Coordinates of C-alpha atoms in Angstrom, one line a residue:
M1 CA 14.2 -4.6 -3.3
N2 CA 13.9 -0.8 -3.1
F3 CA 13.3 0.7 0.2
N4 CA 13.4 4.4 -0.8
H5 CA 9.5 4.9 -0.7
R6 CA 9.7 4.1 3.4
P7 CA 10.8 6.5 6.0
Q8 CA 14.7 5.7 6.5
P9 CA 14.6 2.5 8.7
V10 CA 16.6 1.9 11.8
S11 CA 18.6 -1.0 10.3
T12 CA 18.5 -3.2 7.2
R13 CA 16.6 -6.0 9.7
D14 CA 13.8 -3.6 10.1
A15 CA 13.5 -2.7 6.4
V16 CA 13.2 -6.2 5.6
Y17 CA 10.9 -7.0 8.4
M18 CA 8.5 -4.3 7.5
E19 CA 8.5 -5.3 3.8
L20 CA 7.9 -8.8 4.5
K21 CA 5.1 -7.9 6.9
E22 CA 3.2 -5.6 4.5
Q23 CA 3.3 -8.2 1.8
I24 CA 1.8 -10.8 4.1
L25 CA -0.8 -8.9 5.6
K26 CA -1.7 -7.6 2.0
L27 CA -1.5 -11.1 0.9
Q28 CA 1.2 -10.5 -1.8
L29 CA 2.5 -13.4 0.2
P30 CA -0.6 -15.4 0.7
P31 CA -0.9 -17.9 3.7
G32 CA 0.9 -20.9 3.2
T33 CA 3.8 -19.7 1.1
P34 CA 7.0 -21.0 1.5
L35 CA 9.8 -18.8 2.5
S36 CA 13.3 -19.1 1.6
E37 CA 16.3 -17.3 3.4
N38 CA 18.4 -17.5 0.3
E39 CA 15.8 -16.5 -1.9
T40 CA 14.7 -13.8 0.1
S41 CA 18.2 -12.5 0.6
L42 CA 18.8 -12.3 -3.0
L43 CA 15.7 -10.5 -3.6
F44 CA 16.3 -8.1 -1.1
K45 CA 19.9 -7.8 -1.8
V46 CA 20.9 -8.3 1.9
S47 CA 22.6 -11.0 3.8
R48 CA 21.0 -13.9 5.3
T49 CA 21.2 -12.6 9.0
P50 CA 18.4 -9.8 8.7
V51 CA 16.3 -12.1 6.8
R52 CA 16.7 -14.8 9.2
E53 CA 15.8 -12.2 12.2
S54 CA 12.9 -10.8 10.4
F55 CA 11.4 -14.5 9.8
L56 CA 12.0 -15.0 13.6
R57 CA 10.3 -11.6 14.4
L58 CA 7.3 -12.5 12.2
A59 CA 7.1 -15.9 13.9
Q60 CA 6.7 -14.4 17.4
E61 CA 3.8 -12.2 15.7
G62 CA 2.2 -15.6 14.4
L63 CA 2.7 -14.3 10.8
V64 CA 5.2 -17.0 9.8
Q65 CA 5.4 -20.5 11.0
V66 CA 8.7 -22.6 11.1
L67 CA 8.2 -26.6 10.9
P68 CA 11.0 -28.8 11.7
Q69 CA 12.2 -30.8 8.8
R70 CA 9.7 -28.9 6.4
G71 CA 10.7 -25.2 6.3
T72 CA 9.4 -21.7 6.8
F73 CA 5.9 -20.7 5.8
V74 CA 3.6 -17.9 6.0
S75 CA 1.2 -18.9 8.6
L76 CA -2.2 -19.8 7.8
I77 CA -5.3 -17.5 9.0
D78 CA -6.3 -18.8 12.6
T79 CA -10.1 -18.1 12.7
A80 CA -10.0 -18.2 16.7
L81 CA -7.2 -15.6 16.6
V82 CA -9.5 -13.3 14.0
E83 CA -12.4 -13.7 16.5
E84 CA -10.5 -12.7 19.3
A85 CA -9.1 -9.5 17.7
R86 CA -12.5 -8.5 16.4
F87 CA -14.2 -8.8 19.9
M88 CA -11.1 -6.6 21.4
R89 CA -11.7 -4.1 18.3
E90 CA -15.6 -3.9 19.0
Q91 CA -15.0 -3.5 23.0
L92 CA -12.2 -0.6 22.3
E93 CA -13.8 0.9 19.2
K94 CA -17.5 1.2 20.7
A95 CA -15.9 3.2 23.8
V96 CA -13.9 5.4 21.3
I97 CA -16.4 6.3 19.2
L98 CA -18.6 7.1 22.0
L99 CA -15.9 9.5 23.3
A100 CA -15.7 11.1 19.7
C101 CA -19.4 11.9 19.7
S102 CA -19.0 13.8 23.0
H103 CA -15.9 15.5 21.7
F104 CA -14.1 15.4 18.7
P105 CA -11.8 18.0 17.0
P106 CA -12.8 20.0 13.8
A107 CA -9.6 18.8 12.2
S108 CA -10.4 15.3 12.9
L109 CA -13.9 15.6 11.4
D110 CA -12.5 17.2 8.6
A111 CA -9.9 14.4 8.0
L112 CA -13.0 11.6 8.3
E113 CA -14.7 13.5 5.7
Q114 CA -11.4 13.6 3.1
N115 CA -10.8 10.1 3.9
L116 CA -14.5 9.3 2.9
L117 CA -14.0 11.2 -0.4
E118 CA -10.6 9.1 -1.0
Q119 CA -12.8 5.9 -0.3
Q120 CA -15.2 6.9 -2.7
A121 CA -12.4 7.3 -5.5
C122 CA -11.3 3.7 -4.4
I123 CA -14.8 2.2 -5.0
S124 CA -14.7 3.6 -8.5
S125 CA -10.8 2.2 -9.1
K126 CA -11.5 -1.1 -7.5
D127 CA -8.1 -0.4 -5.9
D128 CA -8.4 -2.7 -3.2
K129 CA -5.1 -2.2 -1.1
S130 CA -5.9 1.5 -1.1
M131 CA -9.3 0.7 0.3
F132 CA -7.9 -1.5 3.1
E133 CA -5.5 1.5 4.0
L134 CA -8.3 3.9 4.0
D135 CA -10.4 1.8 6.0
E136 CA -7.7 1.5 8.6
A137 CA -7.0 5.2 8.4
F138 CA -10.8 6.0 8.9
H139 CA -10.6 4.1 12.3
R140 CA -7.2 5.4 13.4
I141 CA -8.6 9.0 12.7
M142 CA -11.2 8.5 15.6
F143 CA -8.3 7.0 18.2
E144 CA -6.1 10.1 17.4
G145 CA -9.0 12.5 17.8
C146 CA -9.8 11.1 21.1
S147 CA -6.1 11.0 22.0
K148 CA -6.0 7.1 22.3
M149 CA -3.2 6.6 20.0
N150 CA -1.4 4.2 22.6
I151 CA -4.5 2.0 22.4
W152 CA -4.4 2.2 19.0
S153 CA -0.9 0.9 18.8
I154 CA -1.4 -1.7 21.0
M155 CA -4.6 -3.2 19.1
Q156 CA -2.4 -3.4 16.0
Q157 CA -0.2 -6.0 17.8
M158 CA -3.4 -8.4 17.8
N159 CA -4.9 -7.5 14.5
A160 CA -2.6 -9.6 12.1
H161 CA -4.9 -12.5 11.6
L162 CA -8.0 -10.2 11.3
N163 CA -6.0 -7.7 8.9
R164 CA -5.6 -10.6 6.6
S165 CA -9.0 -11.8 6.6
R166 CA -10.2 -8.2 6.1
M167 CA -8.0 -7.9 3.1
L168 CA -9.1 -11.1 1.6
R169 CA -12.6 -9.9 2.0
L170 CA -11.7 -7.0 -0.1
V171 CA -10.0 -8.8 -2.9
D172 CA -12.3 -11.3 -3.1
D173 CA -15.5 -9.1 -3.4
H174 CA -15.1 -5.4 -4.8
D175 CA -18.8 -4.2 -3.9
W176 CA -17.7 -2.1 -1.1
K177 CA -20.7 0.0 -1.0
D178 CA -21.9 -1.1 2.5
L179 CA -18.6 -1.1 4.0
F180 CA -18.4 2.9 2.6
E181 CA -21.9 3.6 3.7
Q182 CA -21.3 2.5 7.2
H183 CA -18.3 4.8 7.5
V184 CA -20.4 7.5 6.0
R185 CA -23.3 6.7 8.9
M186 CA -20.6 6.6 11.5
A187 CA -19.2 10.1 10.6
E188 CA -22.5 11.5 10.4
A189 CA -23.4 10.2 14.0
I190 CA -20.2 11.8 15.4
K191 CA -21.3 15.1 13.7
K192 CA -24.8 14.8 15.4
Q193 CA -23.2 13.6 18.8
D194 CA -25.5 10.6 18.8
G195 CA -23.5 8.1 20.9
M196 CA -26.4 5.5 20.9
E197 CA -26.6 5.3 16.9
A198 CA -22.7 5.5 16.9
Q199 CA -22.0 2.4 18.9
K200 CA -24.6 0.7 17.3
L201 CA -23.1 1.3 13.6
M202 CA -19.7 0.3 15.1
V203 CA -21.1 -3.0 16.0
E204 CA -22.8 -3.8 12.9
H205 CA -19.8 -2.8 11.1
L206 CA -17.4 -4.8 12.8
S207 CA -19.9 -7.7 12.9
L208 CA -19.6 -8.0 9.3
N209 CA -16.2 -10.3 10.0
I210 CA -18.1 -12.8 11.7
A211 CA -20.3 -13.6 8.3
D212 CA -17.3 -12.9 6.3
Q213 CA -15.1 -15.5 7.9
A214 CA -17.7 -18.3 7.2
L215 CA -17.6 -17.4 3.3
L216 CA -14.2 -16.7 2.9
K217 CA -13.2 -20.1 4.7
E218 CA -15.4 -22.0 2.5
K219 CA -13.9 -20.3 -0.7
Y220 CA -10.3 -20.2 0.2
P221 CA -9.8 -23.5 2.5
G222 CA -6.3 -23.4 1.7
Y223 CA -5.8 -20.0 3.5
Y224 CA -7.3 -21.0 6.6
K225 CA -6.1 -23.3 9.8

């Protein structure tokens, strides 16, 4: 496995961990996939020790499940954890977008506009992985512009199951116009400093996950706990 595209990691263990986590979050390793220390170490051209340590770290984050006598598997998506993360995001992102409406640096507003242009390109190319990254970046720009990046970092620790569900939705349905239009309207509300409208849009935007969950669980029952 080539890690040259990444910033230089602190250790081989960190590189293996980051690569596995990315593959799990982006559904390249779907829920329920069996994981083998031997096969992974051969694939990444590393010893079994960093692989074992990465598996343990991912298990602590709820992304990997170790079943005695059965083996190690990518964990199934837990709808209760998806909803808990969505609830947390709703509360925090409502507060942040309200802050953005009262004060938001011009450079951050420019970053939102550039992000929206790139989202538009993704809609044409149907690049689900890039669309997921741009969706994340759109929200991160708001936290960064409001000087709340520590909160963003803490929030990411609870987002693993939610993010896999969001990724599955993008992969399953490439009609992303509603998602894009909500982002456009949120950026406009920030520009107009309309806090009430911005918060309303944020709640509507994050509530899409509730309806999506039921449909995705019915369509991909093997992916869900």
